[in-house]
XYZ file of C-alpha atoms in Angstrom:
82
model
C -14.445 -3.567 7.684
C -14.398 -5.028 4.180
C -11.475 -5.116 1.818
C -11.603 -2.176 -0.606
C -9.805 -3.004 -3.857
C -9.900 0.638 -4.986
C -8.003 1.592 -1.833
C -5.604 -1.322 -2.352
C -4.712 0.029 -5.778
C -4.447 3.621 -4.547
C -2.097 2.547 -1.769
C 0.122 0.559 -4.126
C 0.251 3.479 -6.573
C 1.008 5.921 -3.757
C 3.848 3.769 -2.454
C 5.232 3.293 -5.976
C 5.085 7.033 -6.743
C 6.668 8.193 -3.496
C 9.766 6.052 -3.712
C 11.268 3.099 -1.986
C 10.804 4.103 1.637
C 7.785 5.699 3.256
C 6.364 5.874 6.730
C 2.786 4.799 7.421
C 1.884 8.170 8.889
C 2.861 9.912 5.656
C 0.208 8.074 3.639
C -2.981 10.014 3.091
C -5.558 8.959 0.519
C -8.426 11.363 -0.115
C -11.778 9.962 0.960
C -10.328 7.349 3.331
C -9.939 7.403 7.104
C -6.686 6.526 8.881
C -8.218 3.263 10.193
C -9.105 2.117 6.668
C -5.615 2.881 5.426
C -3.979 1.085 8.356
C -6.142 -2.018 7.904
C -5.338 -2.160 4.210
C -1.612 -1.776 4.904
C -1.897 -4.856 7.148
C -3.737 -6.715 4.385
C -1.162 -5.712 1.760
C 1.664 -6.853 4.030
C -0.103 -10.138 4.778
C -0.503 -10.750 1.031
C 3.192 -10.014 0.456
C 2.625 -6.854 -1.623
C 4.419 -4.542 0.805
C 6.973 -5.055 3.524
C 6.531 -3.235 6.795
C 9.539 -2.284 8.861
C 9.653 -3.353 12.496
C 8.256 -0.024 13.732
C 6.131 0.930 10.717
C 2.811 0.515 12.467
C 4.015 2.907 15.169
C 4.690 5.460 12.376
C 8.439 5.098 12.904
C 9.555 2.405 10.495
C 9.578 2.228 6.716
C 7.395 0.335 4.302
C 8.382 -0.772 0.813
C 6.679 -2.203 -2.247
C 7.835 -5.794 -2.792
C 8.516 -7.540 -6.089
C 5.134 -9.235 -5.774
C 3.487 -5.868 -5.142
C 5.166 -4.377 -8.215
C 3.980 -7.305 -10.329
C 0.400 -6.971 -9.071
C 0.350 -3.237 -9.755
C 1.746 -3.857 -13.251
C -1.087 -6.344 -13.858
C -3.681 -3.769 -12.797
C -2.182 -1.166 -15.115
C -2.095 -3.661 -17.994
C -5.806 -4.366 -17.488
C -6.480 -0.636 -17.841
C -4.754 -0.598 -21.232
C -7.024 -3.333 -22.622
């Protein structure tokens, strides 16, 4: 499965909008399957944009947007304003 930058942005915006702590199972993005969302959460965590709690991938632990993730999302929004 390829990296989908539209989904990356949607996930970051979803996490930002829903507050500091979410659970993976609570994330639903229209037009995307659970497997796509899960893969992209792994990719975002690997890149340092989100932090997954110990049990997040089992739908039990929290995930949070990191400082780096906030900065990246701010950059994307700034590009939209240009």
